[in-house]
Coordinates of C-alpha atoms and ligand atoms in Angstrom, one line a residue:
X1 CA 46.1 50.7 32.8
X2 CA 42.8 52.0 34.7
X3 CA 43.4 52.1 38.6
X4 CA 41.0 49.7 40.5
X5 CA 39.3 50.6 43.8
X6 CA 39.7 48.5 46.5
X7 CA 38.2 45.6 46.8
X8 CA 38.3 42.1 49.3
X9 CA 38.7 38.9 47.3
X10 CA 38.9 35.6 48.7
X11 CA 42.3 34.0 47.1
X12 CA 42.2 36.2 43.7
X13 CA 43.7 39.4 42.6
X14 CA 41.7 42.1 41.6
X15 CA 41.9 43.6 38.2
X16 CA 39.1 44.8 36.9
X17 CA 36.1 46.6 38.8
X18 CA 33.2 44.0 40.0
X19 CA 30.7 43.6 42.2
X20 CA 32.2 42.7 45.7
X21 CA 32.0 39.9 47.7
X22 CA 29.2 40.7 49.5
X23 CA 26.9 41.7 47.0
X24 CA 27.9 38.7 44.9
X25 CA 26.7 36.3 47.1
X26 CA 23.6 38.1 47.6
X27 CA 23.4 37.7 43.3
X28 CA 23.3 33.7 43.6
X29 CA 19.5 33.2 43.2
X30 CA 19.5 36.3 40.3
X31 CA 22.0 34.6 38.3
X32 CA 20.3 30.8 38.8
X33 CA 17.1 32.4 38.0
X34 CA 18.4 34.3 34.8
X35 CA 21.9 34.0 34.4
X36 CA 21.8 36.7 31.0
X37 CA 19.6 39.6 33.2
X38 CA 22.4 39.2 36.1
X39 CA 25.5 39.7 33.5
X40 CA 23.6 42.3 31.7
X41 CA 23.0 44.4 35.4
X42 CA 26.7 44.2 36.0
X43 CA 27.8 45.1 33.0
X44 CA 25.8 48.1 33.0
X45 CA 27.0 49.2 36.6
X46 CA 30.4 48.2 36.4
X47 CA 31.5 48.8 32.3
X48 CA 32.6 46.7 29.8
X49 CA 35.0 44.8 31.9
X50 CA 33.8 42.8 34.9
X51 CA 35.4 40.5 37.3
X52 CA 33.5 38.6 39.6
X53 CA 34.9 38.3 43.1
X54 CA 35.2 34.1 43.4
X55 CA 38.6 32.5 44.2
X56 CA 39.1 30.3 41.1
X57 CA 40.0 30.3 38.6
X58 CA 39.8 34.8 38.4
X59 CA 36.5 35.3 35.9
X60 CA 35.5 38.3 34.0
X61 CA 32.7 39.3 31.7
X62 CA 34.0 41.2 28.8
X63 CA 32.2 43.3 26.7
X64 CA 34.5 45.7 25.8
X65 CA 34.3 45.4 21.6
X66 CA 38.1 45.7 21.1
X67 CA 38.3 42.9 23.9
X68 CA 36.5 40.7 22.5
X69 CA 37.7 41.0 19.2
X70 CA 41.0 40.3 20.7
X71 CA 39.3 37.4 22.2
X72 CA 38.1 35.5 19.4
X73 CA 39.8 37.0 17.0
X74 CA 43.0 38.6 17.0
X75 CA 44.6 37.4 20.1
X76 CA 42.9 33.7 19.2
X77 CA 45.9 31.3 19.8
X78 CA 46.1 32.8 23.8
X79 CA 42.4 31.3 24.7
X80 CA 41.3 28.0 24.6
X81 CA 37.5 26.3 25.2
X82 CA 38.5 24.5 28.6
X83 CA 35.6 26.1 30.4
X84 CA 32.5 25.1 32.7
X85 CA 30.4 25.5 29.8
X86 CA 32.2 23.5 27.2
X87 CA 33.0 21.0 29.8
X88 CA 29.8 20.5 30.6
X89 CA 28.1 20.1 26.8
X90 CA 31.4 17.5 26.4
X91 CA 28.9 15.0 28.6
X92 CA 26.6 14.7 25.3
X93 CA 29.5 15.5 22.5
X94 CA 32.8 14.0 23.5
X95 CA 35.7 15.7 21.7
X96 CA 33.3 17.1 18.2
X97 CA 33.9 19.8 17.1
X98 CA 32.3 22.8 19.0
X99 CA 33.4 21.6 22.3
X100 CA 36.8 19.9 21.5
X101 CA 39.9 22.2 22.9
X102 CA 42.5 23.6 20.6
X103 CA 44.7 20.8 19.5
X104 CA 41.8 18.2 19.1
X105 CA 40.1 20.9 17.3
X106 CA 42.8 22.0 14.9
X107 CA 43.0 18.5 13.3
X108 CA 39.3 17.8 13.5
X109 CA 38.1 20.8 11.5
X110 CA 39.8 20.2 7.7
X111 CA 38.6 17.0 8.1
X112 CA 35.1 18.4 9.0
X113 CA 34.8 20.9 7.0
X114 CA 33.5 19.1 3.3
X115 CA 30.6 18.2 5.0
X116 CA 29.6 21.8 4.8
X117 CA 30.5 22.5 1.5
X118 CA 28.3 24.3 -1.5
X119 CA 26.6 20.2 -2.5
X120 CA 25.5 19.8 1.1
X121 CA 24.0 23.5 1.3
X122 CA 22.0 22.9 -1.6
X123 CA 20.6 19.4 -0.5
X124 CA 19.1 21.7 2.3
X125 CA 16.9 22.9 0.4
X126 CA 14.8 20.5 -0.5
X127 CA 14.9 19.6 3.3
X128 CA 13.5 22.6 3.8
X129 CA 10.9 22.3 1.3
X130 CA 9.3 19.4 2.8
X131 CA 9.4 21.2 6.2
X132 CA 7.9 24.0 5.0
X133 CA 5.3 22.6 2.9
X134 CA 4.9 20.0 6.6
X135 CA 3.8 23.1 8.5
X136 CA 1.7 24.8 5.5
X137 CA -0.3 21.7 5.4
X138 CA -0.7 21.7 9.3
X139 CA -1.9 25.2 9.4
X140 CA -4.2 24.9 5.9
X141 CA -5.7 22.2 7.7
X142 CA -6.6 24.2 11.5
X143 CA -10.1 26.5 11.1
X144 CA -9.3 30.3 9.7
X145 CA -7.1 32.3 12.2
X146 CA -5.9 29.6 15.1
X147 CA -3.6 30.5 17.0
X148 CA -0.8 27.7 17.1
X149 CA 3.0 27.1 19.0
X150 CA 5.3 28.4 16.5
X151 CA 8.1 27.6 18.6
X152 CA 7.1 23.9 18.7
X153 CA 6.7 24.1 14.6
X154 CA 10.0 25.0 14.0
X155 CA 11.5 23.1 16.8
X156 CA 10.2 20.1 14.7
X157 CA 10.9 21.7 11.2
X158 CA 14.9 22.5 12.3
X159 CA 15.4 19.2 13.7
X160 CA 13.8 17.3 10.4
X161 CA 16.1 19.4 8.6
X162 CA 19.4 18.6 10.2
X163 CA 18.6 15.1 10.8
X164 CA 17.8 14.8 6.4
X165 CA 21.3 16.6 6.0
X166 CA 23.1 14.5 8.0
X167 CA 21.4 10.8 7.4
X168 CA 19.9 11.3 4.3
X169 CA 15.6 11.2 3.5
X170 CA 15.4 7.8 4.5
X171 CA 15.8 8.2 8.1
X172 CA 16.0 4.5 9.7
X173 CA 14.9 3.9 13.3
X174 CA 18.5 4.3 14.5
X175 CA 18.7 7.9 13.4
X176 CA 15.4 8.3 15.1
X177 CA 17.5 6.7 18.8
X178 CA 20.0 8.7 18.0
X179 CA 18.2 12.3 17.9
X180 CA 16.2 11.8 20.9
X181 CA 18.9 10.4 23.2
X182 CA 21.1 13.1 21.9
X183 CA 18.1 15.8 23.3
X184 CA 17.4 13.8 26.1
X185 CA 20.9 13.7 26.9
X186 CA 21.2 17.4 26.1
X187 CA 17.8 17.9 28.7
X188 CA 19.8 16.5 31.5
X189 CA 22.9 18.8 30.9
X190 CA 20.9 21.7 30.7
X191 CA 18.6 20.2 34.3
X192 CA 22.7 20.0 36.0
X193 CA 23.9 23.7 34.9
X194 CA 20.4 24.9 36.6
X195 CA 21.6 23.8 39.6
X196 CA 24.2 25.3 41.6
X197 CA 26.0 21.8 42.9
X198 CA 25.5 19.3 41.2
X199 CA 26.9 15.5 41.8
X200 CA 29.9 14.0 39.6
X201 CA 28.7 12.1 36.6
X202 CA 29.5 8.6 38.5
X203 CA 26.7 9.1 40.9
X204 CA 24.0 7.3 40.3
X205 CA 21.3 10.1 41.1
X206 CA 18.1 10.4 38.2
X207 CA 19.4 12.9 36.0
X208 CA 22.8 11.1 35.8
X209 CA 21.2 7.8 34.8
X210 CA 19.3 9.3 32.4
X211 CA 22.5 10.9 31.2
X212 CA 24.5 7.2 31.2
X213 CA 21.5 5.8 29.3
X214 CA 20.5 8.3 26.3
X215 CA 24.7 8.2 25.8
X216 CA 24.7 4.2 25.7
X217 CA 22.1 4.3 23.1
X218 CA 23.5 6.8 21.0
X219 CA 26.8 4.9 21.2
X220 CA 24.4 1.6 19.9
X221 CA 22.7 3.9 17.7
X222 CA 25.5 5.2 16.0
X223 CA 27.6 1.7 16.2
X224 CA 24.7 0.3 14.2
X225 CA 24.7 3.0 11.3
X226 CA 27.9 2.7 10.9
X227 CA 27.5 -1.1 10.4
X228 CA 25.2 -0.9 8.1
X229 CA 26.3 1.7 5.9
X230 CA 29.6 0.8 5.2
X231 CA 31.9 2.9 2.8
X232 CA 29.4 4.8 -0.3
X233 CA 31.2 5.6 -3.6
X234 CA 29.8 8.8 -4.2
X235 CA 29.1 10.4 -0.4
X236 CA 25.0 11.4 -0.2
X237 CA 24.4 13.1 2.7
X238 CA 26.8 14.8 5.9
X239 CA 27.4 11.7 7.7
X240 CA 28.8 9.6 4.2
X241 CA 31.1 12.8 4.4
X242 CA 32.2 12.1 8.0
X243 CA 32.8 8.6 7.1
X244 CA 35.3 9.4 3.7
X245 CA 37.4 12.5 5.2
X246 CA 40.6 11.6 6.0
X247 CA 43.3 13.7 7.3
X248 CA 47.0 14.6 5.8
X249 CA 48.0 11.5 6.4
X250 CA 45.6 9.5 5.4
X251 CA 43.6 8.2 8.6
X252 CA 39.7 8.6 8.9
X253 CA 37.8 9.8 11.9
X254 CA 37.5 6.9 14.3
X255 CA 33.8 5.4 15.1
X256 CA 33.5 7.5 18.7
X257 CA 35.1 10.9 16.7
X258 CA 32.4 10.2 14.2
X259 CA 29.6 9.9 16.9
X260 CA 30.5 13.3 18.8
X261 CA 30.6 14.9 15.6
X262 CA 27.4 13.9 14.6
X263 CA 25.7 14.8 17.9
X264 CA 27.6 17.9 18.1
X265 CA 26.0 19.1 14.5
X266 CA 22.6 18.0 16.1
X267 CA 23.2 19.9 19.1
X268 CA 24.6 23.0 17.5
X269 CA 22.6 23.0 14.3
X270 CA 18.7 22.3 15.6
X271 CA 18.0 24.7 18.4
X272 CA 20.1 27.7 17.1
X273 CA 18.6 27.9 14.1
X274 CA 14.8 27.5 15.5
X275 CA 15.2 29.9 17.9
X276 CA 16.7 32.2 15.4
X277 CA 13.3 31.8 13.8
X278 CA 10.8 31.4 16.4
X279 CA 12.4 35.2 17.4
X280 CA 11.9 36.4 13.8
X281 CA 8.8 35.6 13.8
X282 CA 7.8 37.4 17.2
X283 CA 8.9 40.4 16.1
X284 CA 7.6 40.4 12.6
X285 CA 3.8 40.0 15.0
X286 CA 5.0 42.8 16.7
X287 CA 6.1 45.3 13.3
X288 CA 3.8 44.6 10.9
X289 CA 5.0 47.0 8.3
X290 CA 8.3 45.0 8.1
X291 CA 6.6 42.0 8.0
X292 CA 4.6 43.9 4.9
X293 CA 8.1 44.8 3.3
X294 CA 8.9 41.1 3.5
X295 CA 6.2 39.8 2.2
X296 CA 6.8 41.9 -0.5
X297 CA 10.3 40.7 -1.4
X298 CA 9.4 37.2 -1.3
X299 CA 6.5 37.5 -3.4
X300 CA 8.6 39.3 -5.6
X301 CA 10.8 36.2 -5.8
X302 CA 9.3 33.5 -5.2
X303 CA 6.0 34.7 -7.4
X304 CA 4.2 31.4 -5.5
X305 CA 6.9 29.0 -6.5
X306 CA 8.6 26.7 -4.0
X307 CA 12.5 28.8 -3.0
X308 CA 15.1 27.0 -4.6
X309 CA 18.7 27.8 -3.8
X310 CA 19.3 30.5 -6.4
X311 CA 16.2 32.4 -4.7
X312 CA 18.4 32.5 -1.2
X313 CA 20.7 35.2 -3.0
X314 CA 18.2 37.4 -3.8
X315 CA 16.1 37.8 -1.5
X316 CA 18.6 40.2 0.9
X317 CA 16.1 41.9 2.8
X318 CA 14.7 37.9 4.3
X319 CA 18.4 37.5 5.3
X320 CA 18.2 40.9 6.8
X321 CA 15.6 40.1 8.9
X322 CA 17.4 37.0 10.6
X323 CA 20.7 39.0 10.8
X324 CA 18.7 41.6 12.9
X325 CA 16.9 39.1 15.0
X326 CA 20.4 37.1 15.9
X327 CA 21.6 40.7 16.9
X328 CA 18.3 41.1 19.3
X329 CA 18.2 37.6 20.2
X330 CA 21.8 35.5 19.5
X331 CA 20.5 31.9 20.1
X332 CA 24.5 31.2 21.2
X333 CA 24.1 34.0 24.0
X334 CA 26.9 32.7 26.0
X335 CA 30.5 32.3 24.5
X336 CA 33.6 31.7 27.0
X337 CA 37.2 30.9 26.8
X338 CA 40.3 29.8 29.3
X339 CA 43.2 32.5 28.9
X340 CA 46.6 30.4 28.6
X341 CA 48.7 33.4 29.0
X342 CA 48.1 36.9 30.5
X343 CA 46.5 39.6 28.4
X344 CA 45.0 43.0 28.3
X345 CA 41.4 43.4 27.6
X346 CA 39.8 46.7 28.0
X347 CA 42.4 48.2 29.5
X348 CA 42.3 45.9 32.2
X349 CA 44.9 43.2 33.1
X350 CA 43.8 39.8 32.6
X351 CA 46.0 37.1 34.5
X352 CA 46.9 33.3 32.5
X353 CA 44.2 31.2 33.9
X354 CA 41.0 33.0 34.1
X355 CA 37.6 32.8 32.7
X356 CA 36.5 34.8 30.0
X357 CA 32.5 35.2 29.7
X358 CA 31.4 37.0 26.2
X359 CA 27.7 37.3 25.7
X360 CA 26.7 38.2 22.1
X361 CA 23.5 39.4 23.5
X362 CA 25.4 42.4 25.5
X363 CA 27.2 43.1 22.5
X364 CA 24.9 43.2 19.9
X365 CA 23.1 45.9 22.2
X366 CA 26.1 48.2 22.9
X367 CA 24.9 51.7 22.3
X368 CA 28.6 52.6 21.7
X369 CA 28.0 50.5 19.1
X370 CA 24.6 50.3 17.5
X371 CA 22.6 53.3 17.3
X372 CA 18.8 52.5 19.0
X373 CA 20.1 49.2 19.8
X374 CA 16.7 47.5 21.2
X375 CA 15.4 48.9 18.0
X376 CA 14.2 46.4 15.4
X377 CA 15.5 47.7 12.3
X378 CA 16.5 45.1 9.6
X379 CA 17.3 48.1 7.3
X380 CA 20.2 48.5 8.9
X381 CA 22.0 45.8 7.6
X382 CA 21.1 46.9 4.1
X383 CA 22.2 50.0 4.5
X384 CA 25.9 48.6 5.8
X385 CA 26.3 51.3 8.1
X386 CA 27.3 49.1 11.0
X387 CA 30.5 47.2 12.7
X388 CA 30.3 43.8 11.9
X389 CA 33.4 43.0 14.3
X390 CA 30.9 43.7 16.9
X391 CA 28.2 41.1 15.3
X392 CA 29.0 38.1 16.7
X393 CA 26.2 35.6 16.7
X394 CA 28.0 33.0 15.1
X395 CA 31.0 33.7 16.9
X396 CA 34.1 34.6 15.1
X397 CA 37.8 34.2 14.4
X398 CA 38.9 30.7 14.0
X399 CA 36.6 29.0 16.3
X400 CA 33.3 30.4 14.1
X401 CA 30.2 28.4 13.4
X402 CA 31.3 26.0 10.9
X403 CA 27.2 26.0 9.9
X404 CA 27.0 29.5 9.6
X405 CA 25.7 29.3 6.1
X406 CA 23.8 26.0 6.4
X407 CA 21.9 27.8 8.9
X408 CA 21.6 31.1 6.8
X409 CA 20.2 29.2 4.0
X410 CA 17.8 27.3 5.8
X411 CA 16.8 29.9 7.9
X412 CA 16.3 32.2 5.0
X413 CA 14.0 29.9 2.8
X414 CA 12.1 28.6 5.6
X415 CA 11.5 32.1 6.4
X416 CA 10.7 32.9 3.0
X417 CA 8.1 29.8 2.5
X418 CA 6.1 30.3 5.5
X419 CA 5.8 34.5 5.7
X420 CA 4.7 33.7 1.4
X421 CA 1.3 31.6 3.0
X422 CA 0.9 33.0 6.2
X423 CA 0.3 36.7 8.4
X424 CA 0.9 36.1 12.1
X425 CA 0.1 38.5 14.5
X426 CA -0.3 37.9 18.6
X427 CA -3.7 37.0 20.3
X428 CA -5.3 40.7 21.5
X429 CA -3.5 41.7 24.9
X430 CA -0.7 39.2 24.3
X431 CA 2.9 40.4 23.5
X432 CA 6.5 39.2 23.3
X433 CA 7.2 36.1 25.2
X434 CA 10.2 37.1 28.0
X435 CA 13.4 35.4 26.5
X436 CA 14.9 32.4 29.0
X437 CA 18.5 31.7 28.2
X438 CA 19.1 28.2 28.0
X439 CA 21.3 26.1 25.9
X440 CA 19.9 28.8 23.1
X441 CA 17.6 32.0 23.8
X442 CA 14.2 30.5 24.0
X443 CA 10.9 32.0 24.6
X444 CA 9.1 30.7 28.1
X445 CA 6.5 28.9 27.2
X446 CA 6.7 28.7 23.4
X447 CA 5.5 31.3 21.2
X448 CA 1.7 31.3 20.5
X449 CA 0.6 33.7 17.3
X450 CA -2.5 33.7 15.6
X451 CA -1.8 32.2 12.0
X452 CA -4.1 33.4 8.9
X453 CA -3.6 32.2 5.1
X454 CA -3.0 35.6 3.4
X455 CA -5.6 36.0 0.5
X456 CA -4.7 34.5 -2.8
X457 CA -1.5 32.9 -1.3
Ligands
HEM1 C1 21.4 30.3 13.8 C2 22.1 29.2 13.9 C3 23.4 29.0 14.6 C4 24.0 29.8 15.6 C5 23.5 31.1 16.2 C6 25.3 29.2 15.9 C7 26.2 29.8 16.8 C8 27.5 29.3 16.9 C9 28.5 30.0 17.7 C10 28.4 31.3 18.5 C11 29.7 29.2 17.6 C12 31.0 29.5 18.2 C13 31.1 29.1 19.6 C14 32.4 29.6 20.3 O1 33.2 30.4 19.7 O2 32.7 29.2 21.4 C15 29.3 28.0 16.8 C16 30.2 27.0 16.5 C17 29.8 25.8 15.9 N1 28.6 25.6 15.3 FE1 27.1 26.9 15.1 N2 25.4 28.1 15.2 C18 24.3 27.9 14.4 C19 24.1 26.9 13.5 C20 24.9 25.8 13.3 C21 24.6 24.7 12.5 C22 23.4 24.6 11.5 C23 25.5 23.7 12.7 C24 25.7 22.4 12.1 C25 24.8 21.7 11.4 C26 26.5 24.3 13.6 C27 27.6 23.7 14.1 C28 28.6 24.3 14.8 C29 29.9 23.7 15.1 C30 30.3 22.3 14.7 C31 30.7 24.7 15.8 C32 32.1 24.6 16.2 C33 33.0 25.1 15.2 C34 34.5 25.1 15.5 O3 34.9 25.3 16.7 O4 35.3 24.9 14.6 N3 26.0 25.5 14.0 N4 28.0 28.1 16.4

């Protein structure tokens, strides 16, 4: 066990090195202002393992790789999702699936999990083909060499997507409800986490009235596609899924577990994966000769064809290219646990009780990890030569994305059908956007790139 200076804490007992109290409260308008910068300076003074000096409950960052590991993985069953975070995203998605603590979640997931299986991820792609060929007609159609809002292209293209998987092409008005109070309801969560005190749910304050109503209408919203749908014989899209799985013994999910699920996979499965993109496409404008190398592949495959899902296998260095944009920019950039028992992480003694703050961004850029790590290099997940313990943008361990390859999959042949048209590149003087963590890793202000239809495509 290290030995820990010194230090005055308030009611808690110190453990780990940290910034001290005074400094810390000096720190309050860096970490509302960019919460990701402030945990990346104190990691970098303090190590790997950093506790913050506030009374309760004892919180750490830990970005020690082994700790982590141990975290998520290994040591699994000793941390649980009752946090500020999770507690807070529980205002829009009740007890589904991402949010839901332990024991909820260990009889939720088999009962979840067919809705992700091999029929649904091919059904994606012909979701993604009519998003794609959406945004190819959009561009065709704008004079030669616009520059246009990615970020707001995909935004659209990702939510289109997981709203076909989970309702089906024929999207009726009350899926429509249901996806924008679900983001409106999602817009006031993130408005309350910007601020540092922020009033109980009951009061009736702007935000929280906004928050009351987008939920009442996704309950109606949901209530009403329920009643209409009734029971399908043969299941045709995520939510028929949701509505046959039954349990060991037999019972189905009840109407309100069936609702946070369905928001949850909105939540979780629509910004991640467009700001995975959005990113990728920022830094292929900023290396062209990858983009070029890309290009190549997919030209290679697809030979001008629409991708169909035999094309996502073989086109490895496309899914190299996301892999090394969610290790630059992890849309998920914040992951945190409870301890229910006292641990070691890092060396450090971590009491029962505390908070446990991972960041996938800090660890994806460990140089004791990944050799030039703000490098953007997608060769080096072909070449293998990497610790994929320490790649965590999905998570891992137990709790891991249940959507991890729904979102490969789309991400890959939406990729693949837009880079196949289009070159982008950024407007002269204009570089990469600064990334503002929200709910995901967005860029501030959208991403603007000059767009041009590449000869003969
Ligand atoms: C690039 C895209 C995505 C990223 C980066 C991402 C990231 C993550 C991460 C980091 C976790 C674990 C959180 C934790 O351990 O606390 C997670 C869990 C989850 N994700 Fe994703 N996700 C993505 C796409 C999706 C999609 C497309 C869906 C659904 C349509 C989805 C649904 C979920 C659900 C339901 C969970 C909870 C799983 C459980 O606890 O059993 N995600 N995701």
């Amino acid at each position: 066990m290290r030995a820990i200076p010194n230090r005055r804490y308030v009611t808690t007992a110190c453990t780990a090195p940290g910034p001290v109290g005074q400094s810390m409260l000096g720190s309050f308008g860096a970490i509302r202002r960019n919460p990701l910068a402030y945990l990346d300076s104190v990691w970098r003074t303090y190590g790997d393992v950093v506790q913050f000096p506030v009374p309760k409950p004892p919180s750490y960052l830990v970005n020690d790789p082994d700790g982590v590991r141990s975290v998520l993985v290994t040591n699994a069953r000793n941390y649980g999702k009752s946090t500020i975070q999770y507690s807070a995203l529980s205002l829009v998605t009740g007890e589904g699936l991402l949010s839901a603590d332990t024991a909820e979640w260990k009889r939720q997931r088999p009962m979840v999990q067919p809705a992700f299986h091999r029929e649904t991820l091919t059904t994606i792609v012909s979701h993604v083909a009519t998003a794609a060929e959406r945004i190819i007609d959009d561009w065709n159609a704008l004079p030669e060499g616009s520059v246009v809002d990615i970020d707001a292209a995909i935004m659209n293209a990702a939510l289109e997507v997981v709203g076909h998987a989970l309702f089906g092409s024929d999207l009726s008005t009350d899926a429509d409800a249901l996806t924008t109070a679900t983001l409106d309801a999602l817009d006031v969560v993130i408005a309350r986490a910007r601020v540092p005190i922020t009033p109980p749910a009951w009061v009736p304050t702007p935000g929280n009235r906004k928050l009351s109503s987008s939920v009442a209408a996704l309950d109606r919203a949901v209530h009403s596609m329920l009643d209409s749908r009734g029971v399908r014989e043969v299941p045709a899209d995520m939510l028929d899924l949701l509505i046959t799985a039954r349990d060991d013994e037999g019972h189905a999910l009840t109407e309100t577990e069936i609702r946070d699920q369905v928001v949850t996979f909105i939540v979780a499965g629509h910004e991640t994966v467009a700001s995975a993109l959005t990113w990728t496409f920022a830094l292929l404008a900023e290396n062209p000769e990858i983009m070029r190398t890309l290009q190549a592949e997919v030209d290679a495959v697809l030979g001008g064809n629409a991708a169909q899902f035999a094309d996502y296998q073989r086109l490895p260095f496309a899914r190299a290219v996301i892999d090394e944009t969610l290790r630059l920019f992890p849309p998920a950039w914040l992951i945190t646990r409870n301890s229910l028992g006292d641990d070691v992480l890092g060396g450090y003694e971590v009491p029962e009780g505390s908070l446990i703050i991972m960041s996938p961004w800090l660890l994806h850029r460990h140089p004791g990890i990944w050799a030039n790590p703000d490098r953007f290099d997608p060769q080096r997940f072909i070449d293998g030569d990497i610790d994929r313990s320490a790649f965590i943008p999905f998570g891992a361990g137990p709790r891991q994305c249940i959507g991890r390859d729904f979102a490969y999959v789309e991400a890959v042949l939406l990729l693949a059908s837009l880079v196949a048209q289009f070159d982008v590149e950024f407007p002269a003087g204009e570089n990469c956007p600064p990334a503002v963590p929200l709910v995901t890793m967005r860029p501030a202000n959208g991403l603007h790139l000059r767009v041009r239809a590449r000869s003969g495509a």
